[in-house]
CSV table of C-alpha atoms and ligand atoms in Angstrom, one decimal:
chain,number,residue,atom,x,y,z
A,1409,MET,CA,-33.0,19.0,46.0
A,1410,THR,CA,-34.5,15.7,44.7
A,1411,LEU,CA,-37.8,14.2,45.5
A,1412,ARG,CA,-37.8,11.1,47.7
A,1413,SER,CA,-40.0,8.3,46.6
A,1414,PRO,CA,-41.6,5.8,49.0
A,1415,VAL,CA,-41.6,3.3,46.1
A,1416,LYS,CA,-39.1,0.4,46.2
A,1417,THR,CA,-37.7,-0.4,42.8
A,1418,ARG,CA,-36.1,-3.6,41.8
A,1419,THR,CA,-33.5,-3.0,39.1
A,1420,LYS,CA,-33.4,-5.1,36.0
A,1421,LEU,CA,-29.8,-4.0,35.3
A,1422,PRO,CA,-27.9,-4.3,38.6
A,1423,ASP,CA,-24.5,-4.0,36.9
A,1424,VAL,CA,-25.3,-0.8,35.2
A,1425,GLY,CA,-24.4,2.2,37.2
A,1426,THR,CA,-22.6,5.5,36.4
A,1427,THR,CA,-20.4,4.4,33.5
A,1428,ILE,CA,-16.8,5.5,33.1
A,1429,PHE,CA,-18.1,7.5,30.1
A,1430,THR,CA,-20.0,9.7,32.4
A,1431,VAL,CA,-17.1,10.0,34.9
A,1432,ILE,CA,-14.8,11.0,32.0
A,1433,GLY,CA,-17.3,13.4,30.6
A,1434,GLN,CA,-17.7,15.2,33.9
A,1435,LEU,CA,-13.9,15.3,34.6
A,1436,SER,CA,-13.3,16.5,31.0
A,1437,SER,CA,-15.7,19.4,31.3
A,1438,GLN,CA,-14.3,20.4,34.7
A,1439,HIS,CA,-10.8,20.6,33.1
A,1440,ASN,CA,-12.1,21.9,29.8
A,1441,ALA,CA,-10.2,19.0,28.1
A,1442,ILE,CA,-9.7,18.5,24.4
A,1443,ASN,CA,-12.2,15.8,23.4
A,1444,LEU,CA,-10.6,12.8,21.7
A,1445,SER,CA,-13.0,10.5,23.6
A,1446,GLN,CA,-16.4,10.5,22.0
A,1447,GLY,CA,-17.3,9.0,18.6
A,1448,ALA,CA,-19.4,12.1,17.8
A,1449,PRO,CA,-17.9,14.4,15.1
A,1450,ASN,CA,-17.3,18.0,16.1
A,1451,PHE,CA,-17.5,19.3,12.6
A,1452,ALA,CA,-20.5,20.4,10.5
A,1453,CYS,CA,-22.6,18.2,8.3
A,1454,ASP,CA,-23.3,19.0,4.6
A,1455,THR,CA,-25.4,22.2,4.5
A,1456,ARG,CA,-27.7,20.5,2.0
A,1457,LEU,CA,-28.8,18.2,4.7
A,1458,VAL,CA,-29.8,21.0,7.1
A,1459,GLN,CA,-31.5,22.8,4.2
A,1460,GLY,CA,-33.3,19.5,3.4
A,1461,VAL,CA,-34.7,19.2,6.9
A,1462,THR,CA,-35.7,22.9,7.0
A,1463,ARG,CA,-37.5,22.6,3.7
A,1464,ALA,CA,-39.3,19.4,4.8
A,1465,MET,CA,-40.5,21.2,7.9
A,1466,GLU,CA,-41.6,24.3,6.0
A,1467,GLU,CA,-43.4,22.1,3.5
A,1468,GLY,CA,-45.4,20.6,6.4
A,1469,HIS,CA,-43.8,17.2,6.8
A,1470,ASN,CA,-44.1,17.3,10.6
A,1471,GLN,CA,-46.4,14.4,11.4
A,1472,TYR,CA,-45.7,10.7,11.9
A,1473,ALA,CA,-43.8,9.0,9.1
A,1474,PRO,CA,-45.0,5.6,7.9
A,1475,MET,CA,-44.2,3.0,10.6
A,1476,THR,CA,-41.3,1.3,8.6
A,1477,GLY,CA,-40.0,4.6,7.2
A,1478,LEU,CA,-40.5,6.9,4.2
A,1479,ARG,CA,-40.6,4.7,1.1
A,1480,ALA,CA,-38.2,7.1,-0.8
A,1481,LEU,CA,-35.6,6.7,1.9
A,1482,LYS,CA,-36.1,2.9,2.1
A,1483,THR,CA,-35.7,2.7,-1.7
A,1484,ARG,CA,-32.4,4.6,-1.5
A,1485,VAL,CA,-31.1,2.3,1.2
A,1486,ALA,CA,-32.1,-0.9,-0.7
A,1487,GLU,CA,-30.5,0.5,-3.9
A,1488,LYS,CA,-27.3,1.4,-2.1
A,1489,ILE,CA,-27.0,-2.1,-0.5
A,1490,ALA,CA,-27.7,-3.8,-3.8
A,1491,ASP,CA,-25.0,-1.7,-5.6
A,1492,LEU,CA,-22.3,-2.0,-2.9
A,1493,TYR,CA,-22.8,-5.5,-1.6
A,1494,GLY,CA,-25.0,-7.4,-4.1
A,1495,THR,CA,-28.0,-8.4,-1.9
A,1496,GLN,CA,-31.4,-7.1,-3.0
A,1497,TYR,CA,-33.7,-6.3,-0.1
A,1498,ASP,CA,-37.4,-5.9,-0.7
A,1499,VAL,CA,-38.3,-2.2,0.0
A,1500,ASP,CA,-41.7,-3.0,1.5
A,1501,SER,CA,-40.9,-6.0,3.8
A,1502,GLU,CA,-37.2,-6.0,4.4
A,1503,VAL,CA,-36.0,-2.5,5.1
A,1504,LEU,CA,-36.8,-0.5,8.3
A,1505,ILE,CA,-35.9,3.1,9.1
A,1506,THR,CA,-35.1,3.2,12.8
A,1507,ALA,CA,-34.7,6.1,15.2
A,1508,SER,CA,-30.9,5.5,15.4
A,1509,ALA,CA,-28.8,2.4,15.2
A,1510,SER,CA,-29.3,2.1,18.9
A,1511,GLU,CA,-33.0,1.7,18.4
A,1512,GLY,CA,-32.4,-0.8,15.7
A,1513,LEU,CA,-30.2,-2.9,18.0
A,1514,TYR,CA,-32.9,-2.7,20.7
A,1515,SER,CA,-35.8,-3.6,18.4
A,1516,ALA,CA,-33.9,-6.5,16.8
A,1517,ILE,CA,-32.7,-8.1,20.1
A,1518,SER,CA,-36.0,-7.5,21.8
A,1519,GLY,CA,-38.0,-8.9,18.9
A,1520,LEU,CA,-35.9,-12.0,18.4
A,1521,VAL,CA,-34.4,-13.1,21.7
A,1522,HIS,CA,-36.5,-14.9,24.3
A,1523,PRO,CA,-36.0,-15.4,28.1
A,1524,GLY,CA,-33.5,-18.2,28.6
A,1525,ASP,CA,-31.8,-17.7,25.2
A,1526,GLU,CA,-28.0,-17.1,24.9
A,1527,VAL,CA,-26.5,-14.4,22.8
A,1528,ILE,CA,-22.8,-14.5,21.9
A,1529,TYR,CA,-21.0,-11.2,21.5
A,1530,PHE,CA,-17.4,-10.1,21.4
A,1531,GLU,CA,-15.5,-7.9,23.9
A,1532,PRO,CA,-14.3,-5.2,24.0
A,1533,SER,CA,-17.8,-4.2,22.8
A,1534,PHE,CA,-20.1,-1.3,22.3
A,1535,ASP,CA,-21.9,-0.8,25.6
A,1536,SER,CA,-25.5,-1.5,24.8
A,1537,TYR,CA,-25.4,-5.1,23.6
A,1538,ALA,CA,-25.2,-7.0,26.9
A,1539,PRO,CA,-27.7,-4.8,28.8
A,1540,ILE,CA,-30.3,-5.2,26.0
A,1541,VAL,CA,-29.9,-9.0,26.0
A,1542,ARG,CA,-30.3,-9.0,29.8
A,1543,LEU,CA,-33.5,-7.0,29.6
A,1544,GLN,CA,-35.0,-9.8,27.6
A,1545,GLY,CA,-34.3,-12.3,30.4
A,1546,ALA,CA,-31.6,-13.8,28.2
A,1547,THR,CA,-27.9,-14.4,28.9
A,1548,PRO,CA,-25.1,-12.5,27.1
A,1549,VAL,CA,-22.1,-14.7,26.5
A,1550,ALA,CA,-19.0,-12.6,26.0
A,1551,ILE,CA,-16.0,-13.9,24.0
A,1552,LYS,CA,-12.8,-11.9,24.2
A,1553,LEU,CA,-11.2,-10.8,20.9
A,1554,THR,CA,-7.5,-11.6,20.8
A,1555,VAL,CA,-5.1,-8.8,21.9
A,1556,PRO,CA,-3.4,-6.9,20.3
A,1557,ASP,CA,-4.9,-7.7,16.9
A,1558,PHE,CA,-8.6,-8.0,18.0
A,1559,THR,CA,-9.4,-11.0,15.8
A,1560,VAL,CA,-12.2,-13.5,16.6
A,1561,ASN,CA,-11.0,-17.0,17.7
A,1562,TRP,CA,-13.6,-19.0,15.8
A,1563,ASP,CA,-12.8,-22.2,17.8
A,1564,GLU,CA,-13.9,-20.4,20.9
A,1565,VAL,CA,-17.1,-19.4,19.2
A,1566,ARG,CA,-17.7,-23.0,18.2
A,1567,ALA,CA,-17.2,-24.1,21.8
A,1568,ALA,CA,-19.6,-21.4,23.1
A,1569,ILE,CA,-22.5,-22.4,20.9
A,1570,THR,CA,-25.2,-24.4,22.7
A,1571,PRO,CA,-28.8,-25.4,21.8
A,1572,ARG,CA,-29.8,-22.1,23.5
A,1573,THR,CA,-27.7,-19.8,21.3
A,1574,ARG,CA,-30.2,-17.6,19.5
A,1575,MET,CA,-28.0,-14.8,18.2
A,1576,ILE,CA,-24.4,-13.9,17.5
A,1577,ILE,CA,-23.7,-10.1,17.5
A,1578,ILE,CA,-21.0,-8.9,15.1
A,1579,ASN,CA,-19.5,-5.4,14.9
A,1580,THR,CA,-17.4,-4.6,11.8
A,1581,PRO,CA,-15.7,-2.1,11.5
A,1582,HIS,CA,-15.2,-2.5,15.2
A,1583,ASN,CA,-15.6,0.0,17.9
A,1584,PRO,CA,-13.3,0.4,19.9
A,1585,SER,CA,-10.4,-1.4,18.1
A,1586,GLY,CA,-10.8,-0.3,14.4
A,1587,LYS,CA,-10.6,-4.0,13.4
A,1588,VAL,CA,-12.5,-5.1,10.3
A,1589,PHE,CA,-13.7,-8.6,9.3
A,1590,ASP,CA,-12.2,-10.3,6.3
A,1591,ALA,CA,-13.5,-12.9,3.9
A,1592,ASN,CA,-12.3,-15.7,6.2
A,1593,ASP,CA,-14.3,-14.4,9.1
A,1594,LEU,CA,-17.4,-14.5,7.0
A,1595,GLN,CA,-16.7,-18.1,5.9
A,1596,GLN,CA,-16.2,-19.2,9.5
A,1597,LEU,CA,-19.3,-17.5,10.7
A,1598,ALA,CA,-21.3,-19.0,7.8
A,1599,ALA,CA,-19.9,-22.5,8.6
A,1600,LEU,CA,-20.7,-22.2,12.3
A,1601,THR,CA,-24.3,-21.1,11.8
A,1602,ARG,CA,-25.2,-23.3,8.9
A,1603,ASN,CA,-28.3,-25.5,9.7
A,1604,THR,CA,-29.0,-23.7,12.9
A,1605,ASP,CA,-31.6,-21.1,14.0
A,1606,ILE,CA,-29.0,-18.6,15.0
A,1607,VAL,CA,-29.6,-15.1,13.8
A,1608,VAL,CA,-26.5,-12.9,13.1
A,1609,LEU,CA,-27.0,-9.3,14.3
A,1610,SER,CA,-24.5,-7.3,12.5
A,1611,ASP,CA,-23.7,-3.8,13.7
A,1612,GLU,CA,-22.3,-2.1,10.7
A,1613,VAL,CA,-22.6,1.5,11.7
A,1614,TYR,CA,-19.1,2.2,10.3
A,1615,GLU,CA,-19.7,0.3,7.0
A,1616,HIS,CA,-18.5,3.3,5.0
A,1617,VAL,CA,-15.3,4.0,7.0
A,1618,VAL,CA,-12.9,1.2,5.9
A,1619,PHE,CA,-9.3,2.2,5.2
A,1620,ASP,CA,-6.4,1.4,2.8
A,1621,GLY,CA,-8.6,0.4,-0.1
A,1622,GLN,CA,-10.1,-2.6,1.7
A,1623,PRO,CA,-13.7,-3.6,1.1
A,1624,HIS,CA,-16.3,-3.8,3.8
A,1625,HIS,CA,-17.0,-7.5,4.5
A,1626,GLY,CA,-20.6,-7.0,5.7
A,1627,MET,CA,-23.2,-9.7,6.0
A,1628,ALA,CA,-24.9,-8.5,2.7
A,1629,THR,CA,-21.8,-9.5,0.8
A,1630,HIS,CA,-22.3,-13.1,1.7
A,1631,PRO,CA,-25.6,-14.6,0.4
A,1632,GLN,CA,-25.7,-17.4,3.0
A,1633,LEU,CA,-25.2,-15.0,5.9
A,1634,ALA,CA,-27.6,-12.4,4.5
A,1635,GLU,CA,-30.3,-15.0,4.8
A,1636,ARG,CA,-29.9,-15.2,8.6
A,1637,SER,CA,-28.7,-11.6,9.3
A,1638,VAL,CA,-30.1,-8.4,10.6
A,1639,ILE,CA,-27.8,-5.6,9.5
A,1640,ILE,CA,-27.9,-2.3,11.4
A,1641,SER,CA,-26.5,1.0,10.2
A,1642,SER,CA,-26.6,4.6,11.3
A,1643,LEU,CA,-27.3,7.7,9.1
A,1644,GLY,CA,-26.1,9.7,12.1
A,1645,LYS,CA,-22.6,8.2,11.8
A,1646,THR,CA,-22.5,8.3,8.0
A,1647,TYR,CA,-23.6,11.9,7.7
A,1648,HIS,CA,-22.0,13.6,10.8
A,1649,VAL,CA,-25.3,14.1,12.5
A,1650,THR,CA,-25.3,11.7,15.4
A,1651,GLY,CA,-27.9,13.9,17.2
A,1652,TRP,CA,-30.5,13.4,14.5
A,1653,ARG,CA,-31.1,9.8,15.6
A,1654,VAL,CA,-31.9,8.1,12.3
A,1655,GLY,CA,-30.6,4.7,11.2
A,1656,TYR,CA,-31.8,1.6,9.4
A,1657,CYS,CA,-32.1,-2.1,9.6
A,1658,VAL,CA,-32.4,-4.7,6.9
A,1659,ALA,CA,-33.3,-8.4,7.3
A,1660,PRO,CA,-35.2,-11.2,5.5
A,1661,ALA,CA,-39.0,-10.6,5.7
A,1662,GLU,CA,-39.7,-13.3,8.3
A,1663,ILE,CA,-37.1,-11.9,10.7
A,1664,MET,CA,-38.0,-8.2,9.9
A,1665,ASP,CA,-41.7,-8.9,10.9
A,1666,GLU,CA,-40.6,-9.6,14.5
A,1667,ILE,CA,-38.3,-6.5,14.6
A,1668,CYS,CA,-41.1,-4.3,13.3
A,1669,LYS,CA,-43.5,-5.5,16.1
A,1670,VAL,CA,-41.1,-4.0,18.7
A,1671,HIS,CA,-40.3,-0.9,16.6
A,1672,GLN,CA,-43.9,0.0,16.2
A,1673,PHE,CA,-44.5,0.1,19.9
A,1674,LEU,CA,-41.1,1.6,20.9
A,1675,MET,CA,-40.9,4.5,18.4
A,1676,PHE,CA,-43.6,3.9,15.9
A,1677,SER,CA,-41.5,5.7,13.3
A,1678,ALA,CA,-38.3,7.8,13.0
A,1679,ASP,CA,-38.3,11.6,12.6
A,1680,THR,CA,-40.1,12.7,9.5
A,1681,PRO,CA,-38.2,15.8,8.3
A,1682,MET,CA,-34.9,14.0,8.7
A,1683,GLN,CA,-36.1,11.1,6.5
A,1684,TYR,CA,-37.1,13.5,3.7
A,1685,ALA,CA,-33.7,15.2,3.9
A,1686,PHE,CA,-31.8,11.9,3.8
A,1687,ALA,CA,-33.9,10.5,1.0
A,1688,GLU,CA,-32.9,13.4,-1.2
A,1689,HIS,CA,-29.3,13.5,0.0
A,1690,MET,CA,-28.8,9.8,-0.7
A,1691,ASN,CA,-29.5,10.4,-4.4
A,1692,ASP,CA,-25.8,11.1,-4.6
A,1693,PRO,CA,-23.6,8.0,-4.0
A,1694,GLN,CA,-20.6,10.2,-3.4
A,1695,THR,CA,-22.1,11.1,0.0
A,1696,TRP,CA,-21.1,7.6,1.2
A,1697,LEU,CA,-18.4,6.7,-1.3
A,1698,SER,CA,-16.2,9.6,-0.2
A,1699,LEU,CA,-16.3,8.8,3.5
A,1700,SER,CA,-13.5,6.3,3.8
A,1701,ALA,CA,-11.0,8.7,2.3
A,1702,PHE,CA,-12.3,11.5,4.5
A,1703,TYR,CA,-11.7,9.6,7.7
A,1704,GLN,CA,-8.5,8.0,6.5
A,1705,ARG,CA,-7.0,11.5,6.2
A,1706,LYS,CA,-8.0,12.1,9.8
A,1707,ARG,CA,-6.6,8.8,10.9
A,1708,ASP,CA,-3.3,9.4,9.1
A,1709,LEU,CA,-3.0,13.0,10.5
A,1710,LEU,CA,-3.5,11.8,14.0
A,1711,GLN,CA,-1.0,8.9,13.5
A,1712,THR,CA,1.6,11.3,12.1
A,1713,LEU,CA,1.1,13.9,14.8
A,1714,LEU,CA,1.5,11.2,17.5
A,1715,ALA,CA,4.7,9.8,16.0
A,1716,GLU,CA,6.7,11.9,18.5
A,1717,SER,CA,4.5,10.9,21.5
A,1718,PRO,CA,5.4,8.1,23.9
A,1719,PHE,CA,2.4,6.0,22.8
A,1720,LYS,CA,2.5,3.1,20.5
A,1721,LEU,CA,-0.4,3.1,18.1
A,1722,LEU,CA,-2.2,0.0,17.1
A,1723,PRO,CA,-3.3,-0.2,13.4
A,1724,SER,CA,-6.9,1.0,12.7
A,1725,GLN,CA,-8.5,-0.6,9.6
A,1726,GLY,CA,-11.8,1.2,9.9
A,1727,SER,CA,-14.3,3.1,12.2
A,1728,PHE,CA,-13.6,6.5,14.0
A,1729,PHE,CA,-11.1,5.0,16.4
A,1730,LEU,CA,-7.6,3.9,17.1
A,1731,LEU,CA,-6.0,2.4,20.2
A,1732,ALA,CA,-2.8,3.6,21.9
A,1733,ASP,CA,-0.6,1.4,24.0
A,1734,TYR,CA,1.2,2.9,27.0
A,1735,SER,CA,2.3,-0.4,28.7
A,1736,HIS,CA,6.0,0.2,27.9
A,1737,PHE,CA,6.2,3.5,29.9
A,1738,SER,CA,3.6,3.3,32.7
A,1739,ASP,CA,2.1,0.8,35.2
A,1740,GLU,CA,-1.0,2.9,35.7
A,1741,SER,CA,-4.3,1.2,35.1
A,1742,ASP,CA,-6.0,2.5,31.9
A,1743,SER,CA,-8.6,4.5,34.0
A,1744,GLU,CA,-5.8,6.1,36.0
A,1745,ILE,CA,-3.8,7.2,33.0
A,1746,VAL,CA,-7.0,8.5,31.3
A,1747,LYS,CA,-7.7,10.6,34.4
A,1748,ARG,CA,-4.1,11.8,34.5
A,1749,LEU,CA,-4.3,12.8,30.8
A,1750,ILE,CA,-7.4,14.9,31.5
A,1751,VAL,CA,-6.2,16.5,34.7
A,1752,ASP,CA,-2.5,17.1,33.9
A,1753,HIS,CA,-2.6,17.3,30.1
A,1754,GLY,CA,-6.1,18.5,29.3
A,1755,VAL,CA,-7.0,15.8,26.8
A,1756,ALA,CA,-9.8,13.3,27.1
A,1757,THR,CA,-9.6,9.7,25.9
A,1758,ILE,CA,-11.4,6.4,26.9
A,1759,PRO,CA,-9.8,3.5,28.8
A,1760,LEU,CA,-10.3,0.2,26.9
A,1761,SER,CA,-11.5,-1.5,30.1
A,1762,ALA,CA,-14.7,0.5,29.8
A,1763,PHE,CA,-15.6,-1.9,26.9
A,1764,TYR,CA,-15.3,-5.1,29.0
A,1765,THR,CA,-17.9,-6.3,31.5
A,1766,ASP,CA,-15.1,-7.6,33.7
A,1767,GLY,CA,-13.0,-4.5,33.4
A,1768,THR,CA,-10.1,-6.2,31.6
A,1769,ASP,CA,-7.2,-3.8,31.5
A,1770,ASN,CA,-4.9,-4.2,28.5
A,1771,LYS,CA,-3.1,-0.9,29.1
A,1772,LEU,CA,-4.7,0.6,26.0
A,1773,ILE,CA,-6.7,3.8,25.5
A,1774,ARG,CA,-9.1,4.6,22.7
A,1775,LEU,CA,-8.7,7.8,20.7
A,1776,SER,CA,-11.4,9.2,18.4
A,1777,PHE,CA,-10.3,10.9,15.2
A,1778,ALA,CA,-13.8,12.0,14.2
A,1779,LYS,CA,-12.7,15.5,15.0
A,1780,ASP,CA,-11.7,18.7,13.1
A,1781,GLU,CA,-8.1,19.3,12.3
A,1782,ALA,CA,-7.6,21.9,15.1
A,1783,THR,CA,-8.8,19.4,17.7
A,1784,LEU,CA,-6.7,16.6,16.4
A,1785,ARG,CA,-3.6,18.9,16.4
A,1786,ALA,CA,-4.3,20.2,19.9
A,1787,GLY,CA,-5.1,16.7,21.3
A,1788,ALA,CA,-1.9,15.2,19.7
A,1789,ALA,CA,0.2,18.1,21.0
A,1790,ALA,CA,-1.0,17.4,24.5
A,1791,LEU,CA,-0.4,13.7,24.2
A,1792,CYS,CA,3.2,14.4,23.0
A,1793,GLN,CA,3.9,16.1,26.3
A,1794,VAL,CA,3.1,12.9,28.4
A,1795,LYS,CA,6.1,11.7,30.4
A,1796,SER,CA,6.7,8.1,31.4
A,1797,ARG,CA,6.0,7.0,35.0
B,1485,LIG,C1,-20.6,0.2,17.3
B,1485,LIG,C2,-21.7,1.1,17.4
B,1485,LIG,N1,-23.0,0.7,17.3
B,1485,LIG,C3,-24.0,1.6,17.4
B,1485,LIG,C4,-23.8,2.9,17.8
B,1485,LIG,C5,-25.0,3.8,17.9
B,1485,LIG,O1,-25.3,4.5,16.8
B,1485,LIG,P1,-26.5,5.6,16.8
B,1485,LIG,O2,-25.9,6.9,17.2
B,1485,LIG,O3,-27.0,5.6,15.4
B,1485,LIG,O4,-27.5,5.1,17.8
B,1485,LIG,C6,-22.5,3.4,18.0
B,1485,LIG,C7,-22.3,4.8,18.4
B,1485,LIG,O5,-21.2,5.1,18.9
B,1485,LIG,C8,-21.4,2.5,17.8
B,1485,LIG,O6,-20.1,2.9,17.9
């Protein structure tokens, strides 16, 4: 039974309905499928973090944190960025602790993008960018990454820039393809934005998950880009606690002022006990320096286990994900094969078309290896049973 309202609503997001993520989630639970779909880890976080949160609660840190975040945590974040990437952010005016990377994305876009502006972003893309842009009365301008290597065609970006372009959204390492930016990408982006008022919004939630000894080419590694960038990261992703909803955002002070104006009315502040725990935990640089090797072992295990499957795996340079190609053995759409994998084989994945606003079907599915070894083994065994159609 639901209540029936006499009120007529007018949607601001007519294209947002029940997403394929919800459909897959429901089908997966009906079939009790092995979950290789979501980017949420299914293994425990460091017990010291849980103890840290518990201690903070017991010590009475249960009221609002300062609006921009606990100073100790902001200091750790600024020190980490300076050590790793060479840009020094001012702890008081250029670092914001957010209630998740998602909130950081919302506050940044909402604070900086005006009605009538255009925002360039790349597809396939994380699902929140375009709807947040639309909610500002602005226009999202999607540029497709090349397939199958998921690089940016910078000539296309140049052609898409207009006097109304206010922001370019970057995501490296990239969800869903696992592609990472290189030094040339940064140079091209810097050249295209020089002498403009374009802000770069850089979603770097997988900054510590870059494989094969490669560096993370984030915006803080490039002084000229750092001056016009908002960098977003997620402590939920870095520390296997996606449910804790804590992230951060760094940007030059003038840009940060506008982001904070939204953050203070949206959230006011992020959860207090979690911030205490993270501030202590981040005293140990190994907590982020060890992450690439940790996830590389998972990527390698899944790749090895799938060597006997009919899928062709695309290389993953970073993130929690890799893409699998099935075009050589089936004509099914990516949504059809994903449903078949759940119903007939008991394993859940995500069709790449879910990451395109126009539903482009490249006959690729996304697998998440942010899972414990038993899940990776069971999921891979199920995928090895798949027969061609
Ligand atoms: C590219 C990207 N950005 C942002 C987020 C959201 O991060 P958070 O859980 O901290 O909101 C995700 C989560 O999957 C993601 O993959």
